[in-house]
Coordinates of C-alpha atoms in Angstrom, one line a residue:
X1 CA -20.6 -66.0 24.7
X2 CA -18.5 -66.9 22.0
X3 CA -15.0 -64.6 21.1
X4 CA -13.0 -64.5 17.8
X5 CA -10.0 -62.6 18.1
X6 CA -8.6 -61.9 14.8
X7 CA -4.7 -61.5 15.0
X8 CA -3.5 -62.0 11.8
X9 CA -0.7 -59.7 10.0
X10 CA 0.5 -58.3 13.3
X11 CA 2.8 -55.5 11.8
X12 CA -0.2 -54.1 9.7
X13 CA -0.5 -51.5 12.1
X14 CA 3.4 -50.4 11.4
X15 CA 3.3 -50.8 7.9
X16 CA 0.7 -48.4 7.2
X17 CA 2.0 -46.0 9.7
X18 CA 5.4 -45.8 8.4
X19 CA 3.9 -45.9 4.7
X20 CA 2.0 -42.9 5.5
X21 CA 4.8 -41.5 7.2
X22 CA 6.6 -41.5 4.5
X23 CA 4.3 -40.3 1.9
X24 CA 3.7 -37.5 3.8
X25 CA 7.3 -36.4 4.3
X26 CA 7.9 -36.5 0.5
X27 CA 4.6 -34.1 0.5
X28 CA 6.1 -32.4 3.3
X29 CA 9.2 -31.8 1.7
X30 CA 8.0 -30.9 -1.8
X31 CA 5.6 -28.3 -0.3
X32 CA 7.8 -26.6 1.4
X33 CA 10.1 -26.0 -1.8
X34 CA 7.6 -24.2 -3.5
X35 CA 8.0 -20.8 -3.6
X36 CA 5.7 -19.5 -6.8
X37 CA 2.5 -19.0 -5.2
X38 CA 0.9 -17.8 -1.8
X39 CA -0.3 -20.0 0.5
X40 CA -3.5 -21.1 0.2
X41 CA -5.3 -17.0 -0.6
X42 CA -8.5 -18.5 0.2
X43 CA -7.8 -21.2 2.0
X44 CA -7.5 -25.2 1.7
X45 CA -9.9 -27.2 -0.1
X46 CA -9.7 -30.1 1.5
X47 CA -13.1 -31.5 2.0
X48 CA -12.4 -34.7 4.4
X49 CA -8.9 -34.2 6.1
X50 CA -8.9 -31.3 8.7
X51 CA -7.8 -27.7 7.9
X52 CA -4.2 -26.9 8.3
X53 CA -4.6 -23.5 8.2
X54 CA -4.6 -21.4 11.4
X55 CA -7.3 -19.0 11.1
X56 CA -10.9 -17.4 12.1
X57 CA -13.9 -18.7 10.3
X58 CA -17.3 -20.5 10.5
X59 CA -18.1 -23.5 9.2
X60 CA -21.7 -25.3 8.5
X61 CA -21.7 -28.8 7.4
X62 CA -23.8 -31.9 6.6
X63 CA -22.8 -35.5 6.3
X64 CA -25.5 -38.2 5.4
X65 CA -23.4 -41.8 5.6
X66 CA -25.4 -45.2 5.1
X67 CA -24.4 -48.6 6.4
X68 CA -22.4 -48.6 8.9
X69 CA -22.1 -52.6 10.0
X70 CA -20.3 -52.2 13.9
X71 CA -21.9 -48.8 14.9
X72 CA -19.8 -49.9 18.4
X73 CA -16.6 -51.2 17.1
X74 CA -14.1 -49.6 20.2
X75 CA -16.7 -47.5 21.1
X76 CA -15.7 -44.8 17.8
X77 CA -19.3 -44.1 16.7
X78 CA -21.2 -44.6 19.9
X79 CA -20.8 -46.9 23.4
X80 CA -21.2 -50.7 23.2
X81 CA -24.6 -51.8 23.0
X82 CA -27.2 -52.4 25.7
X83 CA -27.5 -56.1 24.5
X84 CA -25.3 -57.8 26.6
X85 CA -26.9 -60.1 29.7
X86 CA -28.0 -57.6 32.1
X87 CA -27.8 -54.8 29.7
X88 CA -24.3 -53.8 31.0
X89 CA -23.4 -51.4 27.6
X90 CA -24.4 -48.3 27.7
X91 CA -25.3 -47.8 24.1
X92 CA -28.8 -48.9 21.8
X93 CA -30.6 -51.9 23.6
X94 CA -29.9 -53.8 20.3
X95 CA -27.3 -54.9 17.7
X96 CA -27.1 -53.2 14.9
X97 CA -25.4 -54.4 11.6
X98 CA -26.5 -51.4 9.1
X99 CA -26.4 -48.1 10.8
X100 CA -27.7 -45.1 8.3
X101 CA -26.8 -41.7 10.2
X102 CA -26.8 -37.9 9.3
X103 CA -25.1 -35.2 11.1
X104 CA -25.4 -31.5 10.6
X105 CA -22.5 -30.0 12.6
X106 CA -21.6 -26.4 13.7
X107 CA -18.3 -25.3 13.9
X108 CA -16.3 -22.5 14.7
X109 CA -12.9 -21.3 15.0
X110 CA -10.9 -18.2 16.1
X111 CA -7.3 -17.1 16.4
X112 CA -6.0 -16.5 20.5
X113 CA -2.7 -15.9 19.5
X114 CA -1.3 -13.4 16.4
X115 CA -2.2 -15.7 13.0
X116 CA -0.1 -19.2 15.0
X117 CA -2.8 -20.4 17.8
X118 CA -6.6 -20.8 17.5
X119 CA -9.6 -22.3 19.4
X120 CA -12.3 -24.4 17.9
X121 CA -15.5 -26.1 19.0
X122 CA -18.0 -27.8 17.2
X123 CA -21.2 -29.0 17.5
X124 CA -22.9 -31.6 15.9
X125 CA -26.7 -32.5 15.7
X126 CA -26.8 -36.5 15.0
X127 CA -30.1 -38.2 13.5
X128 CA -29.8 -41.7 13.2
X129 CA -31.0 -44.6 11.5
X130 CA -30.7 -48.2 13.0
X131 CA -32.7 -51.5 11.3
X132 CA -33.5 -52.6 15.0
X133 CA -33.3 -49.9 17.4
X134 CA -35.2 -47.1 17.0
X135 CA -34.3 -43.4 15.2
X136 CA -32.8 -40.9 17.0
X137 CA -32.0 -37.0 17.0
X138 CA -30.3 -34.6 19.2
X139 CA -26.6 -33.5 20.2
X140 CA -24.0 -35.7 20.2
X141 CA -20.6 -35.4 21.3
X142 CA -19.3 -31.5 21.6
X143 CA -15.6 -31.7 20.2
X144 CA -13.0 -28.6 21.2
X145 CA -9.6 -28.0 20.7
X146 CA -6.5 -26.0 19.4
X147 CA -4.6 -25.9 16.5
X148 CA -1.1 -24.4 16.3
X149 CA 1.2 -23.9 13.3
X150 CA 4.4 -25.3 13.8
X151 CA 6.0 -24.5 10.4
X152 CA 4.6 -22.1 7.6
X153 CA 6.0 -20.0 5.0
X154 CA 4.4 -18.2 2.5
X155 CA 3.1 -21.6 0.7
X156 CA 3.1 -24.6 3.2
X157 CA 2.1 -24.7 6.6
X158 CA 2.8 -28.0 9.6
X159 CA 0.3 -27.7 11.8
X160 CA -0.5 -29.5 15.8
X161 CA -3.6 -30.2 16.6
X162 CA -5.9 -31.2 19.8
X163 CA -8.9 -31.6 19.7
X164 CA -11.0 -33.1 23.0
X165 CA -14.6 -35.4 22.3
X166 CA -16.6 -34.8 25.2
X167 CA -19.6 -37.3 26.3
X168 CA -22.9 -34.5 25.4
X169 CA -24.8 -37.5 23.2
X170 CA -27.1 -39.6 24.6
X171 CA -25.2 -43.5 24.3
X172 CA -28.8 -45.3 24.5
X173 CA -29.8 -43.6 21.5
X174 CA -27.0 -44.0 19.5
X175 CA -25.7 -40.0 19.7
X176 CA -22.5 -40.6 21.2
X177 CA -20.0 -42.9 23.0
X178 CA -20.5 -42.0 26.4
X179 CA -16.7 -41.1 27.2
X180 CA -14.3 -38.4 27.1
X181 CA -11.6 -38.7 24.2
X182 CA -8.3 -36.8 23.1
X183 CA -7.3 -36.6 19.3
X184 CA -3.7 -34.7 18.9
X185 CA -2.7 -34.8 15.6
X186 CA -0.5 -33.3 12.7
X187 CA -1.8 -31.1 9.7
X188 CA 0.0 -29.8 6.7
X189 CA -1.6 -28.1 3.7
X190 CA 1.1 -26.8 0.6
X191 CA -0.2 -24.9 -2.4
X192 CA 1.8 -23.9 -5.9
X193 CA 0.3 -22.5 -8.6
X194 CA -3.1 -24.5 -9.3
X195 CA -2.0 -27.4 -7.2
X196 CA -3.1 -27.7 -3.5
X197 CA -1.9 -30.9 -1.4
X198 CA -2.9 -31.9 2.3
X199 CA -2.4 -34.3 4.9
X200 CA -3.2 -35.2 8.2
X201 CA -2.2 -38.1 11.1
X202 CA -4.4 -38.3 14.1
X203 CA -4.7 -40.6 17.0
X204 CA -8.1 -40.6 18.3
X205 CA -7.7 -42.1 22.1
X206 CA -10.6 -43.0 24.0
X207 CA -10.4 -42.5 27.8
X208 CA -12.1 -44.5 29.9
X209 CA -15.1 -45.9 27.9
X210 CA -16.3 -49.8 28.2
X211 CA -14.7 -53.2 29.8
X212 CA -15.3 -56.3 29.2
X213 CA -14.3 -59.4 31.0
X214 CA -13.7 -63.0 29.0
X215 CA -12.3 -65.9 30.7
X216 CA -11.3 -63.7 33.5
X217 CA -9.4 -61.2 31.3
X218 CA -11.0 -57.9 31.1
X219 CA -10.4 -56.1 27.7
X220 CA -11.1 -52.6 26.5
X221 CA -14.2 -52.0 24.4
X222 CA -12.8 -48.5 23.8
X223 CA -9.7 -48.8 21.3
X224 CA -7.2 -46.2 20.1
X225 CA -8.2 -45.4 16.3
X226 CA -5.3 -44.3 14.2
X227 CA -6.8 -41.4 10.7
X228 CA -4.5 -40.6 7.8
X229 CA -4.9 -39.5 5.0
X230 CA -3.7 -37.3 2.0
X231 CA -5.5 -35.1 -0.3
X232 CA -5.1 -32.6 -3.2
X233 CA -6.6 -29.9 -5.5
X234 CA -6.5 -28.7 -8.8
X235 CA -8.0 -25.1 -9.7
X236 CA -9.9 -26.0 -13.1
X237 CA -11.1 -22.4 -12.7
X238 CA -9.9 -19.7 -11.8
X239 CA -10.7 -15.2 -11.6
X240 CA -8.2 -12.7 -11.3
X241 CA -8.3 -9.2 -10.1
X242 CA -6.1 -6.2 -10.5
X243 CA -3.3 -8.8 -12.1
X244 CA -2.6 -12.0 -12.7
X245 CA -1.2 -12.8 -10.0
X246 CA -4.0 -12.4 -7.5
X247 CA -6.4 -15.0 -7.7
X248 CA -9.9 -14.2 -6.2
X249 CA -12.7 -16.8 -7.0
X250 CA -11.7 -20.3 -7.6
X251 CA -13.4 -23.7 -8.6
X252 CA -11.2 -26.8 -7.4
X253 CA -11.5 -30.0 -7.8
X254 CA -10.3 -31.9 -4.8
X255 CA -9.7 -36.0 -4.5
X256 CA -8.9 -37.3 -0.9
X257 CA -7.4 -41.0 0.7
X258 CA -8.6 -41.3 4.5
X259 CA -7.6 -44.5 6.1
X260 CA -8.2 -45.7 9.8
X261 CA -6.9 -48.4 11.6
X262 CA -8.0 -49.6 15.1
X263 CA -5.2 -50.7 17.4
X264 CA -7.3 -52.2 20.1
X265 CA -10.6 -52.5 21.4
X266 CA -14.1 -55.4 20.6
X267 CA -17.0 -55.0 18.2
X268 CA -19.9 -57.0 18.9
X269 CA -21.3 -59.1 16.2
X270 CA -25.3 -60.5 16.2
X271 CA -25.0 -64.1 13.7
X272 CA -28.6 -64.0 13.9
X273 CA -29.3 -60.7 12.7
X274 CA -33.2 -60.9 11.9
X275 CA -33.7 -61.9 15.6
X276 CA -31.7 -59.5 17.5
X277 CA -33.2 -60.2 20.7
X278 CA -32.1 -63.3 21.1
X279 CA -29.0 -62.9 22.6
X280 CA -27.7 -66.6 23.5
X281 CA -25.0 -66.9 20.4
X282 CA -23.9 -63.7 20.7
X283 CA -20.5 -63.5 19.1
X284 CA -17.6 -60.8 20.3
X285 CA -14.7 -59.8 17.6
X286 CA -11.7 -58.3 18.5
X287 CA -11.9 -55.1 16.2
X288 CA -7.7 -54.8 16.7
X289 CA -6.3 -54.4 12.9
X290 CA -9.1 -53.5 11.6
X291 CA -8.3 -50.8 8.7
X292 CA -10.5 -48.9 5.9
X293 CA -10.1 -46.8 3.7
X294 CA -12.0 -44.5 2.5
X295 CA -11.9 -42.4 -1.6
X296 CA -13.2 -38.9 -1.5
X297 CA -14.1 -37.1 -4.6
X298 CA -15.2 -33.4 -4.4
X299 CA -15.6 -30.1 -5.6
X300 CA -15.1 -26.7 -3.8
X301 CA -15.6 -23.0 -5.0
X302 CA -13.7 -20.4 -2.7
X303 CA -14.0 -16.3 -2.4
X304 CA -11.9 -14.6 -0.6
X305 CA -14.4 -14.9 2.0
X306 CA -16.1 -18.2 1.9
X307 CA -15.9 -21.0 0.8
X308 CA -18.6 -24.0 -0.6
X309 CA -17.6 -27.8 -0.9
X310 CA -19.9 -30.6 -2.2
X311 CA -18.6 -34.4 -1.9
X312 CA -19.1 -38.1 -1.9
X313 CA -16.7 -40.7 -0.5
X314 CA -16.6 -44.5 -1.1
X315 CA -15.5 -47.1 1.2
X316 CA -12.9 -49.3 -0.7
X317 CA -11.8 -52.0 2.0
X318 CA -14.2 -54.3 3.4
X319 CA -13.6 -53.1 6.7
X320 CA -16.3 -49.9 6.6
X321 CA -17.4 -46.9 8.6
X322 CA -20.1 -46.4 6.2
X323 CA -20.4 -47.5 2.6
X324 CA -21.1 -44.4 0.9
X325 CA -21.1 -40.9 2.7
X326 CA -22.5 -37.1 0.7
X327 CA -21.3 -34.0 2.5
X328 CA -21.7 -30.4 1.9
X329 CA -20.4 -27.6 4.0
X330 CA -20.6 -24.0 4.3
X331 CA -17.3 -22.0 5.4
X332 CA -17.2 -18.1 6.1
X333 CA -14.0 -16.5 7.0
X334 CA -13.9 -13.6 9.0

């Protein structure tokens, strides 16, 4: 067993956390000095990053992503493989190197305190699509949580978030990681005028999840993932009623950066793909550093009741989730 730990650029990790940082305070900052429109009077448009807004609604969405090269990489997607000696990982029997998955996930959330605290859970339904192991459907991982609303006025809100992954997909099929794992994180959302902007930073932290031991040294599979990103909208349409200041149905056209980067954890890497059986060169990678980022490009039209958005994002680093991902999704506000 062969393992390449890749440590170059060792403050890439704090460089893009304290770029983001600050990008996100200027956005912060200029939200919150708007004052010439209502917050969000449908609600955000944000396709990729997670809702700031604190409120009750439904939401029905589908994602269809292709190629995703380390469906294991610290256990994010689903649990190390099965292809170890012995079997030991508690994921597909076999590497994979160009996952194709689809997810149609159910999700609601409701308020449990006044209009500052609400619940959420979601459920998703995972088909998936390995070259070597076979497809897959069913549950995967059930995520729940709580948002809170730390800072809002009547056009930006600063929102905390929890939100808990819990181990409901079955790892040898590829449905889930086989682990619990917490994800707090901060949302904001601003609107004025036509223009919407959004953020979010997230730590998704695995607990528990896969070992593995190397010259005596035993190493997390499982690895914190830092998400980031930064979004906005522009209303290229828009219907009033009863003035012009009351905006009712709106067509918005919504471009999104999402970024991760993995602070610790192993990927397993086949070099002889076309035989993944044989298992005697198999190579471990460290997956620490690794960073992608991600352009979404969308469009959503809102009533003041629902809501439909229509996207496609594009992987621009090498390091990839998934090359190309298509989502559509479905919200009603109640």
């Amino acid at each position: 067993m062969i393992y390449n730990d890749n440590n170059g650029a060792q403050g890439l990790v704090a460089r893009w956390t304290l770029t983001f940082l600050h990008a996100l305070t200027y956005v912060m900052l200029f939200g919150l000095a708007s004052v010439d429109a209502q917050l969000l009077s449908s609600d955000s448009p944000a396709g990729y990053i997670d809702n700031a807004i604190v409120r009750n609604r439904f939401r029905l969405r589908f994602d269809a992503a292709y190629d995703n090269p380390f469906p294991d990489r610290a256990e994010f997607f689903y649990a190390k493989c099965g292809c170890f000696s012995g079997g030991n990982g508690p994921g597909p029997a076999f590497p994979d190197s160009g996952v194709d998955f689809q997810e149609l996930e159910f999700a609601a959330e409701h308020l449990v305190y006044g209009d500052m605290v609400s619940a959420f859970v979601e459920l998703p339904i995972r088909f998936i699509n390995p070259d070597f192991n076979e497809n897959a459907a069913g549950l995967g991982d059930i995520r729940a949580g709580f948002k809170a609303a730390l800072l809002s006025d009547d056009n930006s809100i600063l929102t905390f978030q929890l939100r808990g992954y819990f181990p409901t997909g079955d790892g040898i099929k590829g449905l889930g990681t086989e682990h619990v794992s917490l994800e707090p994180g901060f949302l904001f959302a601003s609107q004025a005028n036509r223009l919407s902007t959004f953020g979010e930073f997230r730590a998704w932290i695995p607990i528990g999840g896969e070992k593995e031991t190397f010259n005596g040294t035993v190493r997390n599979f499982s690895g914190t993932v830092l998400r980031y990103g930064l979004g906005a909208g522009y209303d290229i349409y828009q219907e009033y009623c009863c003035s012009e200041q009351a905006v009712t149905n709106r067509l918005t056209a919504v471009t999104e950066v999402v970024g991760w980067t993995v602070l610790d954890g192993l990927k397993f890497r086949d070099p002889t793909p076309t035989n993944p059986v044989s298992l005697g060169d198999a190579v471990f990678d460290s997956a620490v550093n690794d960073t992608i980022v991600n352009l979404k490009l969308g469009l959503r039209w809102s009533t003041p009741r629902d809501s439909i958005y229509v996207g496609y994002g594009r992987a621009l680093t090498g390091d990839i989730w998934y090359r190309d991902i298509v989502r559509a999704e479905y919200v009603l506000r109640y």
